[in-house]
Short mmCIF file of C-alpha atoms in Angstrom, two decimals:
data_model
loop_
_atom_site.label_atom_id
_atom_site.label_comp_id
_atom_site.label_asym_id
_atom_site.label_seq_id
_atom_site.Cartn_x
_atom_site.Cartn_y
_atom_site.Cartn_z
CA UNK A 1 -12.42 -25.47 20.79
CA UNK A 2 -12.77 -27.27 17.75
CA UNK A 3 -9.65 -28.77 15.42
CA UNK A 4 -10.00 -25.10 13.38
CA UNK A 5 -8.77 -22.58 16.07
CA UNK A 6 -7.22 -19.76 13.22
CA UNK A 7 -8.16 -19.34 9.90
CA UNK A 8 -7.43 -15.63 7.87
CA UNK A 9 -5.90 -14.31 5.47
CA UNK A 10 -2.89 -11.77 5.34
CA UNK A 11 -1.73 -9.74 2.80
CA UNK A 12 1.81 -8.99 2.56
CA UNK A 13 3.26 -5.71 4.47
CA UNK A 14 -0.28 -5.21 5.92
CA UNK A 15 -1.27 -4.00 2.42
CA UNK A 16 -5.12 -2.73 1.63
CA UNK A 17 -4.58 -0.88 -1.26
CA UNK A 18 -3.28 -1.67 -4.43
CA UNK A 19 -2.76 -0.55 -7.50
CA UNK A 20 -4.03 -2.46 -11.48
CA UNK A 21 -1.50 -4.54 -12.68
CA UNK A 22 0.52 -4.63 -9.36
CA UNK A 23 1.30 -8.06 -7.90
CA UNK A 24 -0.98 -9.00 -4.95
CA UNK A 25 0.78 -11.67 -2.41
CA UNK A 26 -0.30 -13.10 1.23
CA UNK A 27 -0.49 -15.65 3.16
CA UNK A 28 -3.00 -18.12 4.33
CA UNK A 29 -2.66 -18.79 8.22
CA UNK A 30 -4.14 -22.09 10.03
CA UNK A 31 -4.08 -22.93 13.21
CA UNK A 32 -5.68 -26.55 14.30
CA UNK A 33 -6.10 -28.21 18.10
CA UNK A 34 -6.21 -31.73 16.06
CA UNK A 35 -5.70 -33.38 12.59
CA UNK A 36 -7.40 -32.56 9.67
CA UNK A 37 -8.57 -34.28 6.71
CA UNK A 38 -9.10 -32.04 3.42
CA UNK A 39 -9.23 -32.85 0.06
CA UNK A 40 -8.00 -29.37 -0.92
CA UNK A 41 -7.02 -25.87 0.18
CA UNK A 42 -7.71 -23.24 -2.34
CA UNK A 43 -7.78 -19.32 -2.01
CA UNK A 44 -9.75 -17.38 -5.05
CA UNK A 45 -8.80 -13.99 -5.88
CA UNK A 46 -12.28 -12.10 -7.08
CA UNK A 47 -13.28 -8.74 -8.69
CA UNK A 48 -17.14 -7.93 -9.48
CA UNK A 49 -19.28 -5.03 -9.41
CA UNK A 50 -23.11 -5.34 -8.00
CA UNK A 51 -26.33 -3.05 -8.37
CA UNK A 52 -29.60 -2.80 -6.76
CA UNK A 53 -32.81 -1.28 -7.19
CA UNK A 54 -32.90 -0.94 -3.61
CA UNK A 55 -30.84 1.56 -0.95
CA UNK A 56 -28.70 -0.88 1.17
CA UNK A 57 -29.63 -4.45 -0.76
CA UNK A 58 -27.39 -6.67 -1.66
CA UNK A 59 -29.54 -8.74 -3.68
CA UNK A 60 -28.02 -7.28 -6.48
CA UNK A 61 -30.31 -6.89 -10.01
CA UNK A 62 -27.21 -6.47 -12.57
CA UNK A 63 -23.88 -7.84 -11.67
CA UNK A 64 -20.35 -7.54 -13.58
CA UNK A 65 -17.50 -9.69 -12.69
CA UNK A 66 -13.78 -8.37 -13.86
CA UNK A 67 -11.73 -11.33 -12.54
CA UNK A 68 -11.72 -14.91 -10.89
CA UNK A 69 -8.19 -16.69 -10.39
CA UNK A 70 -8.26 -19.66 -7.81
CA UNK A 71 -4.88 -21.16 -6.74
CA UNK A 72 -4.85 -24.39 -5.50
CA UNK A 73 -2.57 -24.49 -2.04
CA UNK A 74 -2.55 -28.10 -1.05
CA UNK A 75 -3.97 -31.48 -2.46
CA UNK A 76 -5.62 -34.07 -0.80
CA UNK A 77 -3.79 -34.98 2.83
CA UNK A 78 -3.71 -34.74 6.24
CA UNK A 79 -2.48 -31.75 8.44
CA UNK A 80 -1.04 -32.76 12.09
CA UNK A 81 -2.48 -29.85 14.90
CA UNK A 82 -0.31 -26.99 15.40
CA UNK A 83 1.09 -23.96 12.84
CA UNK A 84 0.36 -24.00 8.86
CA UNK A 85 1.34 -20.89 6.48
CA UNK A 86 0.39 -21.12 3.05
CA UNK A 87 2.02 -18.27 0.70
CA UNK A 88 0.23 -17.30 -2.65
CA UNK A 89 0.45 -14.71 -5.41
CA UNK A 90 -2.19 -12.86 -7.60
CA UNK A 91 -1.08 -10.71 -10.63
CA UNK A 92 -4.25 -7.83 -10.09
CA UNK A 93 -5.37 -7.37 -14.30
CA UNK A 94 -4.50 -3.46 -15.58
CA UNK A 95 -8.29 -3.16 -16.63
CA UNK A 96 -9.39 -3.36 -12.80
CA UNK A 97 -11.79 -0.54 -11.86
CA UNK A 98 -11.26 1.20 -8.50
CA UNK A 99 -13.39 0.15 -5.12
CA UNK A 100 -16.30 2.10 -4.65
CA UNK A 101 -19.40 1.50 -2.15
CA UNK A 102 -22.72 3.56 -2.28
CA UNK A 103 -25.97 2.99 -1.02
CA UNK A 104 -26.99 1.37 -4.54
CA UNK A 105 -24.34 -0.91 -5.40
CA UNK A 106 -20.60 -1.56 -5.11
CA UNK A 107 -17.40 -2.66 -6.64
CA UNK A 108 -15.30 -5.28 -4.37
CA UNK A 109 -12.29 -6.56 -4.24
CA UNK A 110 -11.28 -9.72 -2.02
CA UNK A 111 -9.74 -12.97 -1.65
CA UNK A 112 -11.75 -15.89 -0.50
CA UNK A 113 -9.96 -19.09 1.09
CA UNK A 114 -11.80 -22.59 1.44
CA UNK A 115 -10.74 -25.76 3.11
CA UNK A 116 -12.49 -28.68 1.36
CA UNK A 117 -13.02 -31.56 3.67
CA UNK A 118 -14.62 -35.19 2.81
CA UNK A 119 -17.81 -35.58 2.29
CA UNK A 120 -20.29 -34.93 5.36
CA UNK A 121 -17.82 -32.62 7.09
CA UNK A 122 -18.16 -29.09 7.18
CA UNK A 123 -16.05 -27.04 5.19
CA UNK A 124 -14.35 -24.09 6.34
CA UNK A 125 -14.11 -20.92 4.87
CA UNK A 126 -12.75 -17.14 5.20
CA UNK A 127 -12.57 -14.12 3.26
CA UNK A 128 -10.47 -10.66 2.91
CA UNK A 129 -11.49 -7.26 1.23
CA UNK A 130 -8.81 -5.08 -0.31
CA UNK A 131 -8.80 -2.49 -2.15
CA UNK A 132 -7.70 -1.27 -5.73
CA UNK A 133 -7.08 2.60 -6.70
CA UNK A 134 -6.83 3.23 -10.31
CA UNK A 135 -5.74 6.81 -10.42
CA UNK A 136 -7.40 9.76 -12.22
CA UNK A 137 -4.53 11.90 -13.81
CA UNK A 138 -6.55 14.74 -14.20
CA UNK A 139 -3.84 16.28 -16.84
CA UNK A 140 -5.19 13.17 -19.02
CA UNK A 141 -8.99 15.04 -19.68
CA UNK A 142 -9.14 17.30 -22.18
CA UNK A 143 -9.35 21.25 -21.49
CA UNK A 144 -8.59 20.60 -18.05
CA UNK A 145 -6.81 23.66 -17.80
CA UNK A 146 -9.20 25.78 -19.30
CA UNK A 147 -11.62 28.14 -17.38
CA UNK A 148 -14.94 26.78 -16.16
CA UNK A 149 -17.53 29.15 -16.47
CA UNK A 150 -21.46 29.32 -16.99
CA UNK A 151 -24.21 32.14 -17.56
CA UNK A 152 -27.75 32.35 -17.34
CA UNK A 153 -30.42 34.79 -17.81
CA UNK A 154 -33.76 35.02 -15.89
CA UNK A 155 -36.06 37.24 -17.01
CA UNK A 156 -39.37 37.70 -14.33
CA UNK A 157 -42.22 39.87 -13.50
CA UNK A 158 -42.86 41.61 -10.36
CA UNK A 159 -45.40 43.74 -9.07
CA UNK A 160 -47.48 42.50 -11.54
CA UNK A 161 -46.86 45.12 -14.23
CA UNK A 162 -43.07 45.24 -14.17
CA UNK A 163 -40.19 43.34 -15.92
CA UNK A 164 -36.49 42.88 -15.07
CA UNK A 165 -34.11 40.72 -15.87
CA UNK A 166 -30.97 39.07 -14.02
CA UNK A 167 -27.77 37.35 -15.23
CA UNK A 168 -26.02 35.22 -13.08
CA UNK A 169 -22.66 34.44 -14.10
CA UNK A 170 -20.32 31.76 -12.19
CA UNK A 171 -16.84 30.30 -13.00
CA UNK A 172 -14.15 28.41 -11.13
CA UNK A 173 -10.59 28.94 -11.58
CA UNK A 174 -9.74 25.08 -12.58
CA UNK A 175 -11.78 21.94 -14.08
CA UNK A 176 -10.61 19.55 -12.03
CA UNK A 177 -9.39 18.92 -8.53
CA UNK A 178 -7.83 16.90 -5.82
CA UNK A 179 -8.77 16.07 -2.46
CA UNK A 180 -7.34 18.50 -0.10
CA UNK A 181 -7.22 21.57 -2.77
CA UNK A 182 -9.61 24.61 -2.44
CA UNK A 183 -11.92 25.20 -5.12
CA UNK A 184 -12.14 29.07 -6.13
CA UNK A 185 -15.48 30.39 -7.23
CA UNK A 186 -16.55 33.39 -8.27
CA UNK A 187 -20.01 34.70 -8.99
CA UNK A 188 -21.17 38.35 -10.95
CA UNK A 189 -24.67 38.74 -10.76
CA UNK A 190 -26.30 41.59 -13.03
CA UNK A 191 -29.74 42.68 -11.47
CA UNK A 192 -31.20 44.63 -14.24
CA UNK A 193 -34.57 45.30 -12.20
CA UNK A 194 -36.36 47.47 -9.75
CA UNK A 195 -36.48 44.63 -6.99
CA UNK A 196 -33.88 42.86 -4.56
CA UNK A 197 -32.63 39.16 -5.69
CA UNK A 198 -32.90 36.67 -2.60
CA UNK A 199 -29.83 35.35 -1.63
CA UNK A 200 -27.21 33.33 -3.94
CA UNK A 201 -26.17 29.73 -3.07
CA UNK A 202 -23.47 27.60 -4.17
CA UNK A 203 -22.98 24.09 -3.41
CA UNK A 204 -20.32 21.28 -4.77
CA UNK A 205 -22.81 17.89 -5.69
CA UNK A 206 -21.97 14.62 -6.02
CA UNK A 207 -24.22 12.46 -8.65
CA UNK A 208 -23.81 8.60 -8.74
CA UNK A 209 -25.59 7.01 -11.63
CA UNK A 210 -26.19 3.27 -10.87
CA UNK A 211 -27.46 0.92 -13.97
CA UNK A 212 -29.97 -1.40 -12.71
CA UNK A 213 -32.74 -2.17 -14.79
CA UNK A 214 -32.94 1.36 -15.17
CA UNK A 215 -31.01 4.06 -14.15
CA UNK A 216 -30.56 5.63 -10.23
CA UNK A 217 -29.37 8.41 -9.47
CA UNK A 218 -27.98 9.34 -5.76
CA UNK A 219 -27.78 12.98 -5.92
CA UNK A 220 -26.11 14.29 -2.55
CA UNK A 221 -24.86 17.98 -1.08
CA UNK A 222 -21.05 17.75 -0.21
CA UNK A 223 -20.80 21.31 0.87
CA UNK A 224 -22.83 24.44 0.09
CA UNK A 225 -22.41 28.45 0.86
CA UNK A 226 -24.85 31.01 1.00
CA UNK A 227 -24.25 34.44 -0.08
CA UNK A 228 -26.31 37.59 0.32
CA UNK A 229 -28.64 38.95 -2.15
CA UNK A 230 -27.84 41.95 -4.92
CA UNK A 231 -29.83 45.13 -4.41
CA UNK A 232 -31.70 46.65 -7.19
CA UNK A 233 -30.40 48.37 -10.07
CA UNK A 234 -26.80 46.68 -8.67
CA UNK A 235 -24.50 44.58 -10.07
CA UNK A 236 -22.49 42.36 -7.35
CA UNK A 237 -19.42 40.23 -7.41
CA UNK A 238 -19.13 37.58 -4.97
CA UNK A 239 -16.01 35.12 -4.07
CA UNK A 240 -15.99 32.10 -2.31
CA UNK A 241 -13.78 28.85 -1.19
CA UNK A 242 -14.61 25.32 -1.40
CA UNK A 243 -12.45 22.11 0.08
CA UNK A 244 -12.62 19.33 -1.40
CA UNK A 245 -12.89 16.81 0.96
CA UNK A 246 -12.51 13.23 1.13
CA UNK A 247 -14.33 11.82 -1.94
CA UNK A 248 -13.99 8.78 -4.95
CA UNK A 249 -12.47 10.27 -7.99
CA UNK A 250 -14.85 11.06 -10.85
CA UNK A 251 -13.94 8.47 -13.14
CA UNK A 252 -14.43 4.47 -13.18
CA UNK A 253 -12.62 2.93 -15.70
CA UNK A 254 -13.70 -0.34 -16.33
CA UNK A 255 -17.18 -0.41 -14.92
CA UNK A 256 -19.90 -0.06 -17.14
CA UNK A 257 -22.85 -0.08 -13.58
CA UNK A 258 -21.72 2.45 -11.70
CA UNK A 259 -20.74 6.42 -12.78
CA UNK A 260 -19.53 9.20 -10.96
CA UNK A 261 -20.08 13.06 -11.62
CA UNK A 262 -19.12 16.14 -9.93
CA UNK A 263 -20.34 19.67 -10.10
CA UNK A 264 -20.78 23.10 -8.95
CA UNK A 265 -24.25 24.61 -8.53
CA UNK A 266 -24.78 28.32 -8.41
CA UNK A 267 -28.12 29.33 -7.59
CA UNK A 268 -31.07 32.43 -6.74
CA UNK A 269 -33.71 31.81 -4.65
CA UNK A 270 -35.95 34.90 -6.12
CA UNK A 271 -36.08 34.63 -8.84
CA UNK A 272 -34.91 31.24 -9.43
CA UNK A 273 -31.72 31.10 -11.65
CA UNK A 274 -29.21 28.15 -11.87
CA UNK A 275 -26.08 27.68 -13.66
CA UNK A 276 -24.07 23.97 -13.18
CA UNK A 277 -20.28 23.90 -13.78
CA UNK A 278 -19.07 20.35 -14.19
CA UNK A 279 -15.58 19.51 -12.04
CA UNK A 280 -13.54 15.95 -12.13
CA UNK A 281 -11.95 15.25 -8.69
CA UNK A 282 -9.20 13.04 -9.65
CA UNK A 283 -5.40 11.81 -7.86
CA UNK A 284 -3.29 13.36 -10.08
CA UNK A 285 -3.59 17.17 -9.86
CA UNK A 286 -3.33 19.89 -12.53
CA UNK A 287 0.22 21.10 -13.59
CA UNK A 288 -0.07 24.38 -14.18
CA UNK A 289 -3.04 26.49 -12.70
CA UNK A 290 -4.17 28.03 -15.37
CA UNK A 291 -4.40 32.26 -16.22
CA UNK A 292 -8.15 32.65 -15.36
CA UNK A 293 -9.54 35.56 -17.14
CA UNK A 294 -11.86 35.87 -14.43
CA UNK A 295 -8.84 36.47 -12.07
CA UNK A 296 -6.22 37.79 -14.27
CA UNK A 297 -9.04 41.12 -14.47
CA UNK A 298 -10.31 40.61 -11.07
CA UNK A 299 -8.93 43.93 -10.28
CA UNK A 300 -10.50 46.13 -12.32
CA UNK A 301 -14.53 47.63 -12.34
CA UNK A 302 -16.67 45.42 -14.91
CA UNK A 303 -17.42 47.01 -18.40
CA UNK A 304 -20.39 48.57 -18.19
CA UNK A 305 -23.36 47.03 -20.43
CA UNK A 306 -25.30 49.62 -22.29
CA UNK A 307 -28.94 49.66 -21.39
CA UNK A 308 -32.17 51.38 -22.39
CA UNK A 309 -33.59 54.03 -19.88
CA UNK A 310 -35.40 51.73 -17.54
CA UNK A 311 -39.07 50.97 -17.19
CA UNK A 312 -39.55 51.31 -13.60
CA UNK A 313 -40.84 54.12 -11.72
CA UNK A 314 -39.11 53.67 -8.68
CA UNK A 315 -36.07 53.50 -10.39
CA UNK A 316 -37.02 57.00 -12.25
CA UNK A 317 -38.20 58.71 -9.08
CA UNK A 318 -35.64 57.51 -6.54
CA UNK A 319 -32.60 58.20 -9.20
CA UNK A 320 -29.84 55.96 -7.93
CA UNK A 321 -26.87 55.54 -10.44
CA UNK A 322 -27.81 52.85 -12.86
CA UNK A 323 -25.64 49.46 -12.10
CA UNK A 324 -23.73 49.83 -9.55
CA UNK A 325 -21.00 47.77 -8.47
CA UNK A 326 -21.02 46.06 -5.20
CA UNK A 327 -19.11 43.09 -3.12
CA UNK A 328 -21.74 40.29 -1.55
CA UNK A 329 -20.81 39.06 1.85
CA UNK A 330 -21.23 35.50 2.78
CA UNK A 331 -23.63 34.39 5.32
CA UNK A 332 -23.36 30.61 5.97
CA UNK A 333 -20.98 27.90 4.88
CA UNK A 334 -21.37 24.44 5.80
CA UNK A 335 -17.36 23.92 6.11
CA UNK A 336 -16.06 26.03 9.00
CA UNK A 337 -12.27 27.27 8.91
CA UNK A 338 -9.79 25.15 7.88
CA UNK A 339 -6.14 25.72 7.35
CA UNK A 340 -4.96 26.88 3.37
CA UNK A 341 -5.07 22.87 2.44
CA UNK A 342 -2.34 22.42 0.30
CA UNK A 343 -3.15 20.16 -2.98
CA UNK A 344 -1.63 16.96 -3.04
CA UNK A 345 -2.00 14.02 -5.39
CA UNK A 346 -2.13 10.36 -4.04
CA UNK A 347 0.48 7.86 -4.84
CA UNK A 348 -0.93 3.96 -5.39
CA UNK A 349 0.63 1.74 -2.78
CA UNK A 350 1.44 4.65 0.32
CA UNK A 351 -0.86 5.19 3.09
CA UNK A 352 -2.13 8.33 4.85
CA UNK A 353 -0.19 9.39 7.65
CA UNK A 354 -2.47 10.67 10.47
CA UNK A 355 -2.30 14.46 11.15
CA UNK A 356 -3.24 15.06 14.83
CA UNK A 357 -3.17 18.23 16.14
CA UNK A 358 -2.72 19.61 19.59
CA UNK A 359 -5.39 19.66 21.85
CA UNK A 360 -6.50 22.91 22.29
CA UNK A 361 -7.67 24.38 25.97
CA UNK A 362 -11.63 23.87 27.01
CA UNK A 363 -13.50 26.79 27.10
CA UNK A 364 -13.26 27.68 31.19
CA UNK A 365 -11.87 25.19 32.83
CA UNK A 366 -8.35 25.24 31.32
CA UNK A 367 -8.73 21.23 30.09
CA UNK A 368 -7.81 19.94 26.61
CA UNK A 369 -10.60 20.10 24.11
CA UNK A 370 -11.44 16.88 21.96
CA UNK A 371 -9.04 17.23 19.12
CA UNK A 372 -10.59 17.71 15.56
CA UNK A 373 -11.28 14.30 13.41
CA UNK A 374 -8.13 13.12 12.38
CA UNK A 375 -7.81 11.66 8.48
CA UNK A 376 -8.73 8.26 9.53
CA UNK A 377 -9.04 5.19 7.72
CA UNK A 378 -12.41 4.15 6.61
CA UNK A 379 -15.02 2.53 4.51
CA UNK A 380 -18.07 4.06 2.77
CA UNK A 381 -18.35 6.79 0.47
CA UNK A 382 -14.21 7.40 0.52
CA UNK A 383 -13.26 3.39 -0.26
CA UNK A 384 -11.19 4.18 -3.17
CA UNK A 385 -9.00 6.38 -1.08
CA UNK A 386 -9.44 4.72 2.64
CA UNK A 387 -9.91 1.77 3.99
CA UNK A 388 -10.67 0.22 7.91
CA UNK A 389 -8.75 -1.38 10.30
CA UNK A 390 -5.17 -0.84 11.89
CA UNK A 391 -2.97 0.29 9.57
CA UNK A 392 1.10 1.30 9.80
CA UNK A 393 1.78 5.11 7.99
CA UNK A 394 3.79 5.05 5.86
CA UNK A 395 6.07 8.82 5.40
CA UNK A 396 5.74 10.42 2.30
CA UNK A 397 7.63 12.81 0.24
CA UNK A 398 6.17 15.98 1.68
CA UNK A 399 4.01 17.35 4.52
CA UNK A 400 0.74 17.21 3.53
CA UNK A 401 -2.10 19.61 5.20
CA UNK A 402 -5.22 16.67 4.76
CA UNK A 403 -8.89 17.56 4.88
CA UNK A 404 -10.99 16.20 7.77
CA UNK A 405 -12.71 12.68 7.86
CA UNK A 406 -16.03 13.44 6.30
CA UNK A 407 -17.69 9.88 6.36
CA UNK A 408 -19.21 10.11 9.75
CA UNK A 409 -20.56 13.43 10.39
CA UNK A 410 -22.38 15.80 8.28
CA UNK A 411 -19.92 18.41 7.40
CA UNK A 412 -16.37 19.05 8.31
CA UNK A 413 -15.61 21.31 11.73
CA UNK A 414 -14.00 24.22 9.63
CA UNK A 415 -13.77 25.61 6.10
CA UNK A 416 -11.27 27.99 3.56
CA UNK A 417 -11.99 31.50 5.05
CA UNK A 418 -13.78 33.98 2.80
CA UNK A 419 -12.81 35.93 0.31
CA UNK A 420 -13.48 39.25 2.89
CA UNK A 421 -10.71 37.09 4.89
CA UNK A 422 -8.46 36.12 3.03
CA UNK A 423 -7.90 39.86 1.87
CA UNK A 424 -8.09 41.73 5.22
CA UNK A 425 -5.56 38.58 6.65
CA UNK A 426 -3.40 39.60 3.66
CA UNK A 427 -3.66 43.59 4.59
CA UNK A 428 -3.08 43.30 7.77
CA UNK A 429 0.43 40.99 6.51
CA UNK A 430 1.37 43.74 4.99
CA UNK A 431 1.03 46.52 6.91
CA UNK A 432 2.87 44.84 9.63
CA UNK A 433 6.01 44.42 7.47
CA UNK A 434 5.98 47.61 6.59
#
């Protein structure tokens, strides 16, 4: 071995995340089979954002740096073989944007360490990532509270001579959410025609605008849910549940490269209407959920819109009551069921405690089945919230019901039952008590 056997970096309690403004404080840990020579030992505590014009390059095009602090640990000397701890302390600056890593760029946080030896020696160096959380209060954005809700109307043609019309209406019961809480959507379409709509589709989106020389935009699927299609002459209400799993909040304050937007898509196939309800996934969850219209009147039949006899034939011959009101089951979703996931809002400085449940029985055979993906610690997409490596839980103030790790597989093993569900579960509650 040579005179450097150990050279890293620790951070204090086995910290990774941190908070702006906090203090940051480690230790620098060498370990040498001989003497060494330097003429200094410095650690540099950096902060810098990086985009690319390519997926997975880190020759970055545009850079921004946010801080550089280097602390000088020991002058020039000698250091006899055997045990040497260095301490240092960083004050992080309050205008620090939160971590974040995507395919087109990246914000980092970490602490470089460098051993400066005389000339024609090698110097040796070493380096440590950590992360920085600056939380969204979600209570902070304006009209938070307020109902989220969007309309369209499609007007089409169909066998050749006809004309209908369809209006596709779709609102969510909050503006913003937390990881872990279940987003409620609701969907009324109005088919004001003669022919059957294809099916309805919603799905939450992620966009991530990157500033390069121009802008690039990552545009990805977190979760979608398909929903049967309204008959004709019908008008339909359909319900659905979202989780919101593990993702960066919507907001990065302090970094001028990189953007983050969130949003609900509600789409027909035939004919081809779309309505987009913007969300903010933030730390700090809503108050007070607010008194949706949309829920608060969920119980009674919708007005009925005055129309003009209709046009089409088959709609004069066959004679069916004009607008009816219907229910749309759901036919796919890409989460599968989940426990109610309780909203929860994370506190800078605590870590997630892993949730493992019990191994359920193999189908046959009587053995344990793999257990379902714990909430694990890891990089990618979920940096601002997660980070890699062994890490001690910390307890928090309540029991928390956590979503699934979602960074390496496609879509979580379970999602919020349906709407059907969650009504005959609530039925069959009450009948039983009674």
């Amino acid at each position: 071995m040579g005179k450097v056997q150990l050279f890293e970096i620790y951070l204090s309690n086995s910290r990774v995340i941190y908070s702006p403004g906090e203090p940051l404080t480690g230790t620098v840990n060498l370990r040498l089979g001989a003497a060494l020579t330097y003429r200094a030992i410095r650690v540099t505590c950096t902060g810098s954002c990086g985009v690319s014009s390519k997926a997975n390059d880190t020759s970055w095009t545009v850079e921004e740096a946010y801080f550089n602090s280097t602390l000088s640990l020991a002058d020039k000397g000698t250091l006899s073989p055997g045990e040497h701890v260095f301490p240092f302390q960083f004050l992080l600056p309050t205008t620090a944007p939160t971590s974040f890593e995507g395919p087109f760029g990246k914000i980092v946080h970490q602490l470089r360490a460098v051993i400066d030896t005389p000339r024609f020696s090698k110097d040796h160096k070493c380096s440590h990532i950590f992360y920085i959380l600056s939380p969204l209060n979600l209570n902070s954005l304006p009209d938070i509270e307020q109902p989220n809700e969007a309309t369209t109307t499609k007007k089409f043609s169909y066998k050749l001579v006809k004309s209908g019309s369809v209006i596709l209406t779709a609102s969510t019961d909050l503006r913003g959410y937390v990881v872990g809480q279940v987003i409620q959507l609701r969907a009324d379409i109005e088919n004001q025609s003669g022919k059957d709509t294809g099916p309805v589709v919603a799905s939450l989106l992620q966009k991530v605008s990157y500033k390069a020389k121009r802008w690039i935009y990552d545009l990805r699927t977190i979760a979608e849910v398909e929903g049967s299609g309204v008959k004709a002459w019908k008008t339909a209400q359909w319900r659905e549940q979202i989780l919101v799993p593990a993702l960066p909040q919507s907001v990065l304050p302090g970094c001028n490269l990189i953007h983050i937007d969130y949003f609900i898509q509600v789409s027909l196939k035939a004919p081809e209407a779309t309505v987009n309800l913007p969300l903010f996934i933030g730390n700090i969850a809503v108050n007070c959920p607010p008194l949706s219209p949309a829920l608060s009147l969920s119980g009674l039949p919708p007005p009925l819109v005055p129309t003009a006899p209709p046009e089409d034939l088959d709609m004069a011959a066959g004679g069916p009551s004009p607008m009816v009101s219907v229910s749309l089951p759901t036919k796919s979703h890409s989460q599968q069921q989940q426990p109610p996931a309780r909203p929860f809002s994370y506190t800078p400085g605590l870590s997630f405690p892993e949730t493992r449940p019990e191994a359920e029985p193999g189908p046959g055979d009587g053995s344990p089945a793999p257990s379902r993906p714990p909430l694990c610690l890891s990089t990618g997409a979920t940096v601002p919230y997660f980070a890699e490596g062994p890490v001690v839980p910390m307890p928090t103030a309540s029991d928390l019901i956590l979503p699934p790790e979602y960074s390496t597989w496609g879509y979580p093993y379970e999602a919020p039952p349906s709407y059907e569900q969650s009504c005959s579960s609530a039925s069959s509650g009450l009948s039983n008590g009674n």
